[in-house]
Short mmCIF file of C-alpha atoms and ligand atoms in Angstrom, two decimals:
data_model
loop_
_atom_site.label_atom_id
_atom_site.label_comp_id
_atom_site.label_asym_id
_atom_site.label_seq_id
_atom_site.Cartn_x
_atom_site.Cartn_y
_atom_site.Cartn_z
CA UNK X 1 -8.89 -24.12 -10.45
CA UNK X 2 -5.59 -22.30 -10.91
CA UNK X 3 -2.44 -23.58 -9.30
CA UNK X 4 -1.71 -22.19 -5.82
CA UNK X 5 0.08 -18.85 -5.80
CA UNK X 6 1.79 -16.47 -3.40
CA UNK X 7 0.15 -13.13 -2.66
CA UNK X 8 2.01 -9.94 -1.72
CA UNK X 9 0.10 -7.14 0.02
CA UNK X 10 1.54 -3.61 -0.16
CA UNK X 11 0.81 -1.21 2.71
CA UNK X 12 0.81 -0.88 6.48
CA UNK X 13 -2.74 -0.21 7.62
CA UNK X 14 -5.96 -1.82 8.76
CA UNK X 15 -7.12 -2.36 5.20
CA UNK X 16 -3.95 -4.31 4.42
CA UNK X 17 -4.27 -6.37 7.61
CA UNK X 18 -7.87 -7.24 6.71
CA UNK X 19 -6.78 -8.15 3.15
CA UNK X 20 -3.96 -10.35 4.48
CA UNK X 21 -6.38 -12.18 6.80
CA UNK X 22 -8.83 -12.83 3.95
CA UNK X 23 -6.07 -13.92 1.55
CA UNK X 24 -4.74 -16.33 4.18
CA UNK X 25 -8.18 -18.01 4.23
CA UNK X 26 -8.10 -18.65 0.46
CA UNK X 27 -6.95 -22.26 -0.13
CA UNK X 28 -5.41 -21.20 -3.44
CA UNK X 29 -3.10 -18.70 -1.78
CA UNK X 30 -0.06 -20.72 -0.71
CA UNK X 31 1.73 -17.92 1.17
CA UNK X 32 0.88 -14.36 2.16
CA UNK X 33 3.64 -11.75 2.14
CA UNK X 34 3.45 -8.07 3.01
CA UNK X 35 5.60 -5.00 2.50
CA UNK X 36 6.14 -3.35 4.82
CA UNK X 37 3.10 -4.66 6.75
CA UNK X 38 2.50 -4.19 10.49
CA UNK X 39 2.90 -6.25 13.68
CA UNK X 40 -0.64 -7.67 13.38
CA UNK X 41 -0.06 -8.82 9.82
CA UNK X 42 3.05 -10.72 10.94
CA UNK X 43 0.71 -13.37 12.38
CA UNK X 44 -0.49 -14.37 8.90
CA UNK X 45 2.13 -12.96 6.54
CA UNK X 46 5.89 -12.79 6.03
CA UNK X 47 6.92 -9.14 6.28
CA UNK X 48 9.47 -7.47 4.00
CA UNK X 49 11.08 -4.14 4.73
CA UNK X 50 10.43 -2.55 1.34
CA UNK X 51 9.24 1.02 0.68
CA UNK X 52 5.65 0.76 -0.62
CA UNK X 53 6.13 3.98 -2.64
CA UNK X 54 9.08 2.60 -4.61
CA UNK X 55 7.70 0.78 -7.67
CA UNK X 56 11.05 -0.70 -8.69
CA UNK X 57 11.65 -2.13 -5.20
CA UNK X 58 8.10 -3.51 -4.93
CA UNK X 59 8.41 -5.12 -8.39
CA UNK X 60 11.82 -6.57 -7.46
CA UNK X 61 10.40 -8.09 -4.26
CA UNK X 62 7.42 -9.57 -6.13
CA UNK X 63 9.80 -11.08 -8.71
CA UNK X 64 12.11 -12.49 -6.02
CA UNK X 65 9.14 -14.09 -4.25
CA UNK X 66 7.67 -15.33 -7.53
CA UNK X 67 4.36 -13.80 -6.42
CA UNK X 68 1.30 -14.71 -8.43
CA UNK X 69 -0.55 -11.63 -7.22
CA UNK X 70 0.37 -8.24 -5.79
CA UNK X 71 -2.38 -6.28 -4.04
CA UNK X 72 -1.58 -2.60 -3.59
CA UNK X 73 -3.65 -1.37 -0.64
CA UNK X 74 -3.32 2.42 -0.29
CA UNK X 75 -3.89 5.18 -2.83
CA UNK X 76 -0.51 6.89 -2.52
CA UNK X 77 1.54 4.12 -4.20
CA UNK X 78 -1.16 3.66 -6.85
CA UNK X 79 -1.17 7.36 -7.70
CA UNK X 80 2.65 7.15 -7.83
CA UNK X 81 2.56 4.33 -10.40
CA UNK X 82 3.57 1.33 -8.28
CA UNK X 83 1.01 -0.93 -10.02
CA UNK X 84 2.53 0.01 -13.39
CA UNK X 85 5.98 -1.07 -12.19
CA UNK X 86 4.64 -4.44 -10.97
CA UNK X 87 2.66 -5.05 -14.17
CA UNK X 88 5.68 -4.10 -16.31
CA UNK X 89 7.64 -6.78 -14.46
CA UNK X 90 5.09 -9.31 -15.74
CA UNK X 91 3.33 -9.86 -12.41
CA UNK X 92 -0.44 -9.66 -11.90
CA UNK X 93 -1.30 -6.59 -9.85
CA UNK X 94 -4.63 -5.73 -8.24
CA UNK X 95 -4.71 -1.94 -8.22
CA UNK X 96 -5.04 0.56 -11.06
CA UNK X 97 -2.32 2.11 -13.19
CA UNK X 98 -1.12 5.63 -12.41
CA UNK X 99 -3.35 6.95 -15.21
CA UNK X 100 -6.51 5.23 -13.92
CA UNK X 101 -5.71 6.05 -10.25
CA UNK X 102 -6.26 9.74 -11.11
CA UNK X 103 -9.92 8.95 -10.43
CA UNK X 104 -8.88 9.42 -6.79
CA UNK X 105 -5.67 11.40 -7.23
CA UNK X 106 -7.49 14.44 -8.60
CA UNK X 107 -11.00 15.42 -7.50
CA UNK X 108 -11.30 17.63 -10.60
CA UNK X 109 -10.42 14.70 -12.91
CA UNK X 110 -12.89 12.44 -11.12
CA UNK X 111 -15.66 15.04 -11.56
CA UNK X 112 -14.80 15.38 -15.24
CA UNK X 113 -15.03 11.58 -15.73
CA UNK X 114 -18.36 11.49 -13.86
CA UNK X 115 -19.74 14.26 -16.09
CA UNK X 116 -18.58 12.50 -19.28
CA UNK X 117 -20.03 9.17 -18.08
CA UNK X 118 -23.34 10.70 -16.94
CA UNK X 119 -22.84 9.55 -13.34
CA UNK X 120 -25.19 11.13 -10.76
CA UNK X 121 -23.09 13.28 -8.40
CA UNK X 122 -23.00 16.69 -6.68
CA UNK X 123 -22.72 19.80 -8.81
CA UNK X 124 -19.18 21.18 -8.45
CA UNK X 125 -16.68 23.76 -9.57
CA UNK X 126 -12.86 23.68 -9.52
CA UNK X 127 -11.46 26.97 -8.14
CA UNK X 128 -7.95 28.40 -7.89
CA UNK X 129 -8.60 31.95 -6.60
CA UNK X 130 -10.39 33.27 -3.51
CA UNK X 131 -12.83 35.16 -5.74
CA UNK X 132 -13.76 31.96 -7.56
CA UNK X 133 -14.26 30.18 -4.25
CA UNK X 134 -16.51 32.98 -2.92
CA UNK X 135 -18.64 32.91 -6.06
CA UNK X 136 -18.99 29.12 -5.92
CA UNK X 137 -19.94 29.18 -2.21
CA UNK X 138 -22.66 31.73 -2.98
CA UNK X 139 -23.99 29.75 -5.93
CA UNK X 140 -24.22 26.40 -4.12
CA UNK X 141 -25.24 27.86 -0.73
CA UNK X 142 -24.84 26.36 2.76
CA UNK X 143 -23.86 23.82 4.02
CA UNK X 144 -20.60 24.44 2.17
CA UNK X 145 -18.43 21.62 0.84
CA UNK X 146 -14.81 22.53 0.07
CA UNK X 147 -12.35 19.84 -1.07
CA UNK X 148 -8.61 20.00 -1.53
CA UNK X 149 -7.97 18.84 -5.11
CA UNK X 150 -4.95 16.81 -4.01
CA UNK X 151 -4.82 13.57 -2.00
CA UNK X 152 -5.44 14.23 1.69
CA UNK X 153 -6.25 10.84 3.27
CA UNK X 154 -9.94 11.71 3.69
CA UNK X 155 -9.05 14.80 5.69
CA UNK X 156 -8.92 17.41 2.92
CA UNK X 157 -12.66 17.99 2.95
CA UNK X 158 -14.49 20.57 5.02
CA UNK X 159 -18.27 20.44 5.25
CA UNK X 160 -19.57 23.40 7.22
CA UNK X 161 -22.36 25.93 7.58
CA UNK X 162 -19.70 28.52 8.48
CA UNK X 163 -18.68 30.53 5.39
CA UNK X 164 -15.51 31.85 7.06
CA UNK X 165 -14.38 28.29 7.85
CA UNK X 166 -15.05 27.25 4.26
CA UNK X 167 -12.97 30.16 2.96
CA UNK X 168 -10.19 29.52 5.46
CA UNK X 169 -9.90 25.89 4.34
CA UNK X 170 -9.80 26.92 0.67
CA UNK X 171 -6.99 29.39 1.49
CA UNK X 172 -4.79 26.49 2.69
CA UNK X 173 -5.06 24.61 -0.64
CA UNK X 174 -3.61 25.31 -4.11
CA UNK X 175 -6.74 24.27 -5.91
CA UNK X 176 -10.09 23.29 -4.46
CA UNK X 177 -13.34 21.81 -5.65
CA UNK X 178 -16.45 23.49 -4.21
CA UNK X 179 -19.53 21.29 -4.27
CA UNK X 180 -23.23 21.15 -3.78
CA UNK X 181 -24.07 19.51 -0.42
CA UNK X 182 -25.58 16.03 -0.75
CA UNK X 183 -28.02 15.31 2.06
CA UNK X 184 -28.52 11.68 3.00
CA UNK X 185 -26.88 8.68 4.66
CA UNK X 186 -23.58 7.55 3.20
CA UNK X 187 -22.83 4.14 1.71
CA UNK X 188 -19.50 2.67 0.60
CA UNK X 189 -19.76 0.29 -2.32
CA UNK X 190 -16.61 -1.52 -3.46
CA UNK X 191 -16.55 -2.76 -7.05
CA UNK X 192 -13.87 -5.26 -8.03
CA UNK X 193 -13.03 -4.31 -11.62
CA UNK X 194 -11.02 -6.02 -14.36
CA UNK X 195 -10.89 -3.13 -16.82
CA UNK X 196 -14.21 -3.81 -18.49
CA UNK X 197 -16.43 -5.67 -16.04
CA UNK X 198 -17.05 -5.50 -12.30
CA UNK X 199 -18.44 -7.44 -9.35
CA UNK X 200 -19.83 -5.53 -6.36
CA UNK X 201 -19.02 -6.44 -2.78
CA UNK X 202 -21.65 -6.11 -0.07
CA UNK X 203 -22.13 -2.42 0.87
CA UNK X 204 -20.83 -0.97 4.13
CA UNK X 205 -21.19 2.26 6.05
CA UNK X 206 -18.28 4.24 7.39
CA UNK X 207 -18.44 6.73 10.28
CA UNK X 208 -16.17 9.53 9.15
CA UNK X 209 -16.33 12.13 11.88
CA UNK X 210 -14.22 11.87 15.04
CA UNK X 211 -17.02 12.32 17.59
CA UNK X 212 -20.32 10.60 18.37
CA UNK X 213 -23.36 11.84 16.50
CA UNK X 214 -21.30 12.72 13.44
CA UNK X 215 -19.68 15.76 15.06
CA UNK X 216 -16.16 17.15 14.82
CA UNK X 217 -13.67 17.00 11.97
CA UNK X 218 -13.53 14.31 9.28
CA UNK X 219 -11.14 11.43 9.83
CA UNK X 220 -10.04 8.51 7.67
CA UNK X 221 -12.96 6.60 9.27
CA UNK X 222 -13.73 5.68 12.90
CA UNK X 223 -15.76 2.52 12.37
CA UNK X 224 -17.95 0.66 9.92
CA UNK X 225 -20.51 -2.09 9.56
CA UNK X 226 -22.02 -4.32 6.90
CA UNK X 227 -24.58 -5.23 5.58
CA UNK X 228 -26.94 -2.23 5.52
CA UNK X 229 -30.46 -3.50 6.21
CA UNK X 230 -32.01 -0.06 5.62
CA UNK X 231 -31.06 0.35 1.95
CA UNK X 232 -33.41 -0.33 -0.98
CA UNK X 233 -33.01 -3.92 -2.22
CA UNK X 234 -31.99 -2.72 -5.71
CA UNK X 235 -29.34 -0.23 -4.48
CA UNK X 236 -26.33 -2.28 -5.58
CA UNK X 237 -27.79 -3.04 -8.99
CA UNK X 238 -28.70 0.63 -9.52
CA UNK X 239 -25.19 1.77 -8.62
CA UNK X 240 -23.57 -0.87 -10.83
CA UNK X 241 -25.70 0.25 -13.79
CA UNK X 242 -25.68 4.02 -13.30
CA UNK X 243 -22.22 4.53 -11.79
CA UNK X 244 -19.73 1.67 -12.00
CA UNK X 245 -20.25 0.38 -15.55
CA UNK X 246 -20.42 3.85 -17.19
CA UNK X 247 -17.25 4.87 -15.32
CA UNK X 248 -15.39 1.71 -16.39
CA UNK X 249 -16.52 2.24 -19.99
CA UNK X 250 -15.42 5.88 -19.89
CA UNK X 251 -11.95 5.03 -18.53
CA UNK X 252 -11.51 2.13 -20.97
CA UNK X 253 -12.56 4.43 -23.83
CA UNK X 254 -9.80 6.85 -22.82
CA UNK X 255 -7.23 4.06 -23.06
CA UNK X 256 -6.79 3.86 -19.27
CA UNK X 257 -8.83 0.81 -18.19
CA UNK X 258 -9.46 0.52 -14.45
CA UNK X 259 -8.25 -2.72 -12.84
CA UNK X 260 -8.66 -2.75 -9.11
CA UNK X 261 -11.21 -1.63 -6.57
CA UNK X 262 -13.41 1.27 -7.59
CA UNK X 263 -14.60 2.64 -4.25
CA UNK X 264 -17.91 4.39 -4.75
CA UNK X 265 -18.74 6.72 -1.86
CA UNK X 266 -22.45 7.45 -2.13
CA UNK X 267 -25.02 9.67 -0.53
CA UNK X 268 -28.49 8.17 -0.59
CA UNK X 269 -30.46 11.33 -1.33
CA UNK X 270 -34.21 11.76 -1.75
CA UNK X 271 -33.69 11.60 -5.51
CA UNK X 272 -31.58 8.42 -5.38
CA UNK X 273 -27.93 7.44 -4.87
CA UNK X 274 -25.38 10.07 -5.90
CA UNK X 275 -21.61 9.82 -5.87
CA UNK X 276 -19.75 11.78 -3.20
CA UNK X 277 -16.34 10.52 -4.24
CA UNK X 278 -14.44 7.83 -6.07
CA UNK X 279 -11.39 6.17 -4.60
CA UNK X 280 -9.03 3.85 -6.43
CA UNK X 281 -8.70 1.27 -3.62
CA UNK X 282 -10.64 -0.44 -0.85
CA UNK X 283 -11.89 1.82 1.96
CA UNK X 284 -10.45 1.66 5.43
CA UNK X 285 -12.07 0.75 7.80
CA UNK X 286 -15.16 0.16 5.61
CA UNK X 287 -13.66 -2.89 3.84
CA UNK X 288 -12.98 -4.59 7.18
CA UNK X 289 -16.55 -5.76 7.99
CA UNK X 290 -17.10 -6.66 4.32
CA UNK X 291 -14.07 -8.97 4.22
CA UNK X 292 -15.07 -10.55 7.54
CA UNK X 293 -18.25 -11.82 5.85
CA UNK X 294 -16.72 -12.78 2.49
CA UNK X 295 -17.15 -16.52 1.97
CA UNK X 296 -15.79 -16.91 -1.55
CA UNK X 297 -12.01 -16.87 -2.04
CA UNK X 298 -10.48 -13.38 -2.17
CA UNK X 299 -7.16 -14.27 -3.82
CA UNK X 300 -8.73 -15.91 -6.85
CA UNK X 301 -11.14 -12.98 -7.23
CA UNK X 302 -8.44 -10.30 -7.13
CA UNK X 303 -6.09 -12.31 -9.38
CA UNK X 304 -8.84 -12.76 -11.98
CA UNK X 305 -9.58 -9.02 -11.85
CA UNK X 306 -5.89 -8.17 -12.22
CA UNK X 307 -5.69 -10.47 -15.25
CA UNK X 308 -8.81 -9.12 -16.99
CA UNK X 309 -10.79 -12.37 -16.61
CA UNK X 310 -13.26 -11.65 -13.83
CA UNK X 311 -16.00 -13.53 -15.69
CA UNK X 312 -14.10 -16.78 -15.08
CA UNK X 313 -14.56 -16.67 -11.30
CA UNK X 314 -17.72 -16.74 -9.23
CA UNK X 315 -19.16 -13.43 -8.02
CA UNK X 316 -18.31 -12.69 -4.37
CA UNK X 317 -20.51 -14.54 -1.85
CA UNK X 318 -21.19 -13.33 1.69
CA UNK X 319 -22.12 -15.11 4.90
CA UNK X 320 -25.40 -14.30 6.63
CA UNK X 321 -25.13 -12.16 9.75
CA UNK X 322 -23.27 -8.91 10.18
CA UNK X 323 -19.86 -7.48 11.01
CA UNK X 324 -18.89 -4.33 12.88
CA UNK X 325 -15.50 -2.61 13.16
CA UNK X 326 -14.69 0.01 15.81
CA UNK X 327 -11.47 2.03 15.51
CA UNK X 328 -9.31 3.11 18.44
CA UNK X 329 -7.39 6.26 17.54
CA UNK X 330 -4.44 7.82 19.31
CA UNK X 331 -4.36 11.04 21.27
CA UNK X 332 -4.68 14.14 19.08
CA UNK X 333 -6.23 12.40 16.06
CA UNK X 334 -7.20 13.61 13.46
CA UNK X 335 -5.18 16.85 13.79
CA UNK X 336 -2.09 14.93 14.95
CA UNK X 337 -1.24 11.53 16.38
CA UNK X 338 0.70 10.15 19.29
CA UNK X 339 3.49 7.61 18.95
CA UNK X 340 5.02 5.22 21.47
CA UNK X 341 2.04 4.82 23.84
CA UNK X 342 1.96 1.22 25.13
CA UNK X 343 -1.10 -0.77 24.00
CA UNK X 344 -2.43 -3.50 26.28
CA UNK X 345 -5.18 -6.07 25.92
CA UNK X 346 -4.87 -7.19 22.28
CA UNK X 347 -3.47 -10.66 23.14
CA UNK X 348 -6.61 -11.84 24.96
CA UNK X 349 -8.78 -10.88 21.99
CA UNK X 350 -6.58 -12.75 19.54
CA UNK X 351 -8.04 -15.95 20.99
CA UNK X 352 -11.70 -15.01 20.29
CA UNK X 353 -13.06 -16.74 17.18
CA UNK X 354 -15.53 -14.05 16.14
CA UNK X 355 -13.27 -11.12 16.93
CA UNK X 356 -10.16 -9.81 15.17
CA UNK X 357 -7.85 -7.07 16.30
CA UNK X 358 -6.95 -5.28 13.09
CA UNK X 359 -3.71 -3.34 13.35
CA UNK X 360 -3.42 0.04 11.63
CA UNK X 361 -0.87 2.25 13.39
CA UNK X 362 1.07 -0.05 15.69
CA UNK X 363 4.73 -0.88 16.15
CA UNK X 364 6.80 -3.23 18.24
CA UNK X 365 9.06 -1.49 20.74
CA UNK X 366 11.17 -3.32 23.30
CA UNK X 367 8.80 -6.29 23.48
CA UNK X 368 5.68 -4.07 23.78
CA UNK X 369 3.09 -3.08 21.22
CA UNK X 370 2.95 0.72 20.93
CA UNK X 371 0.98 3.33 18.99
CA UNK X 372 2.52 4.49 15.72
CA UNK X 373 -0.17 6.49 13.97
CA UNK X 374 -3.57 8.18 14.13
CA UNK X 375 -5.78 5.16 13.79
CA UNK X 376 -4.08 2.54 15.96
CA UNK X 377 -6.14 -0.67 16.00
CA UNK X 378 -9.69 -1.66 15.17
CA UNK X 379 -11.77 -4.34 16.81
CA UNK X 380 -13.78 -6.25 14.23
CA UNK X 381 -16.49 -8.70 15.20
CA UNK X 382 -18.98 -10.87 13.35
CA UNK X 383 -22.34 -11.78 14.80
CA UNK X 384 -25.84 -13.06 14.06
CA UNK X 385 -26.97 -9.52 13.33
CA UNK X 386 -25.68 -5.98 13.71
CA UNK X 387 -26.61 -5.75 17.39
CA UNK X 388 -24.75 -8.98 18.19
CA UNK X 389 -21.64 -8.00 16.17
CA UNK X 390 -21.71 -4.54 17.72
CA UNK X 391 -21.89 -5.91 21.26
CA UNK X 392 -18.89 -8.19 20.62
CA UNK X 393 -16.88 -5.39 19.00
CA UNK X 394 -17.48 -3.00 21.91
CA UNK X 395 -16.67 -5.74 24.42
CA UNK X 396 -13.35 -6.05 22.62
CA UNK X 397 -12.80 -2.29 22.61
CA UNK X 398 -13.33 -2.24 26.38
CA UNK X 399 -10.51 -4.69 26.91
CA UNK X 400 -7.90 -2.70 24.94
CA UNK X 401 -6.25 0.36 26.40
CA UNK X 402 -3.48 2.87 25.77
CA UNK X 403 -2.96 6.43 27.03
CA UNK X 404 -5.19 8.93 25.21
CA UNK X 405 -7.17 6.29 23.27
CA UNK X 406 -10.30 7.64 21.58
CA UNK X 407 -13.17 5.79 19.98
CA UNK X 408 -16.76 6.49 18.99
CA UNK X 409 -19.49 4.81 21.03
CA UNK X 410 -22.16 4.95 18.32
CA UNK X 411 -20.72 2.87 15.48
CA UNK X 412 -23.58 0.87 13.91
CA UNK X 413 -26.02 2.19 16.52
CA UNK X 414 -29.64 3.15 15.84
CA UNK X 415 -30.94 4.87 13.85
CA UNK X 416 -28.87 3.09 11.25
CA UNK X 417 -27.85 5.05 8.26
CA UNK X 418 -29.05 8.47 9.21
CA UNK X 419 -26.56 9.69 11.77
CA UNK X 420 -23.66 10.75 9.54
CA UNK X 421 -25.75 12.50 6.94
CA UNK X 422 -27.38 14.65 9.61
CA UNK X 423 -24.05 15.14 11.35
CA UNK X 424 -22.57 16.78 8.30
CA UNK X 425 -25.46 19.28 8.29
CA UNK X 426 -25.01 20.14 11.94
CA UNK X 427 -21.25 20.57 11.76
P1 LIG J 501 -14.35 12.83 0.41
O1 LIG J 501 -12.89 12.95 0.76
O2 LIG J 501 -14.71 13.44 -0.89
O3 LIG J 501 -14.82 11.46 0.66
O4 LIG J 501 -15.16 13.59 1.55
C1 LIG J 501 -15.05 13.20 2.90
C2 LIG J 501 -16.40 13.29 3.55
O5 LIG J 501 -16.94 14.61 3.45
C3 LIG J 501 -17.46 12.41 2.90
O6 LIG J 501 -17.40 11.10 3.33
C4 LIG J 501 -18.71 13.11 3.34
O7 LIG J 501 -19.03 12.79 4.67
C5 LIG J 501 -18.35 14.55 3.27
N1 LIG J 501 -18.70 15.09 1.96
C6 LIG J 501 -17.91 15.19 0.87
N2 LIG J 501 -18.56 15.72 -0.19
C7 LIG J 501 -19.82 15.96 0.23
C8 LIG J 501 -20.98 16.51 -0.41
N3 LIG J 501 -20.97 16.94 -1.68
N4 LIG J 501 -22.11 16.60 0.33
C9 LIG J 501 -22.13 16.19 1.63
N5 LIG J 501 -21.07 15.67 2.28
C10 LIG J 501 -19.92 15.55 1.61
N1 LIG J 502 -12.90 5.17 5.07
C1 LIG J 502 -12.83 6.05 3.97
C2 LIG J 502 -11.75 5.80 3.05
O1 LIG J 502 -11.06 4.81 3.05
O2 LIG J 502 -11.57 6.64 2.21
#
C-alpha cells in the first residue's frame, strides 16, 4: 500500500462532484481538493479559486498542495494541455496529454485512429463544403447524422430524418463529419488506461435527449443507470479486445500514449457493438451511477493509471445492486440556461444514506443555493435493483424544486436499453 496522498479534482460539474465523493471514500486519499469545484463539492473537498483552463495555475496549485494525484474532469482543459502542465511539474495526473486528448477534440482524428486500429464504428466522411455534405448525406441515407468536428459538449450532433435540418446544422459548422446511422441501444463503457493497459468499469447507459421517449434535442445527458442487465455477458470483454486495446496500442505506437479515461460510447447493433464516439474523460452523468457502486478504492486506481502501473492495483470491483441518476436541468436547457433561480429541497436529501445530490450547475448567492448552468443538480440513488434505485432517485427529484426545472420521467424505465436508440430514429 502506498502512503496516503492528497487528490486534486479539476472541474465544476456533476462528474467532478461524483469523483470527489468517491475519492473521499478511499482510505489512501488523505485530503480531497478541488479547483474551482462547486457548492456540493465543498462538503467533501477544499475548494480553490483557480481557472481549470490554465495549466500553469493548476500545476502551481498542485505543487503548493503537494498533491499526489490530479484528476482533470472535463475535456476542455485536457484538450488545452492542462494534463501536460501538471505532468511537467512532476505530479501524477489522471487525464490524457493534449496530443492524446485529440481522440475527443477532433471527431475526424478519432475516426482516423479507429480506422487505423480496425475498431468497429460507423462509416463516416469529413466534409468542409455544402456540396460535400450533400453528397455524403445521399450516400449514407436517412436518418442523417451530422457532427461538428470541434468540441461541442455533446450538443454538436444532429441526428434527424429531415435533410434540410441536417444541411442547416452543417452550415453552422466549419467542418463536419457525416456518418452512417447506427441503430441500437447505447452503452457507455469507461476504460481506465495507463498508456498501455486498461481496466473497464461497469457499463452504464445515458439518456441524451431532453424529453421522455428519447425526443427533442441532444443534451449533455439527462440521467443514467448502471449496471445494464440486458447486455450480453461478454460485452465488456468484447469491447476491451476489439476497441480499447487496439486504440491504446495505436495511440502508443504514434508516440502519444493515452493515460486517463477512454470513454467508449457504443451502439449495440444487430451486428455487434460499434463505437459512436470516443471521449477523453469520464461521462457525465453516466459515471455517476458507476462510481456509486464502486467498492474498490478510486484514488489508488487513478494514481496507478496516471503512473503507468495499473497492473499493480486490483481491477475495479462493484457492489451488487444498481444505481440511478436523474438530472434536473434549468429553464431553457439545452438551447440556453437560466441562472439565479433559487433551489430548495437539497438539504433534506443530504441526510439520506442511499441518496446523493450531485451538484453540476449551482452557486451560492446570499445564503441560498441558486442555478448556475444548464444541468443544475442530479439525484443519485443506489438500491437493491434498478427499480428500487429508480424509485429512490425519483422520490428525491420530487423533493427538489426551482423555477423552470425540467427532468425526464423515464430514466432507467422499461424497456431498458431500447428507448434511446429508437428515439434517435424518430427524431
Ligand atoms: P456524440 O457527440 O458523437 O456522442 O453524439 C451524441 C449523440 O448523438 C450520441 O450519443 C447518439 O445518441 C447520437 N449519435 C451520434 N452518432 C450517431 C450515429 N452514427 N448513429 C446514431 N446515433 C448517433
Ligand atoms: N453524458 C455524455 C458525455 O459525458 O459525453
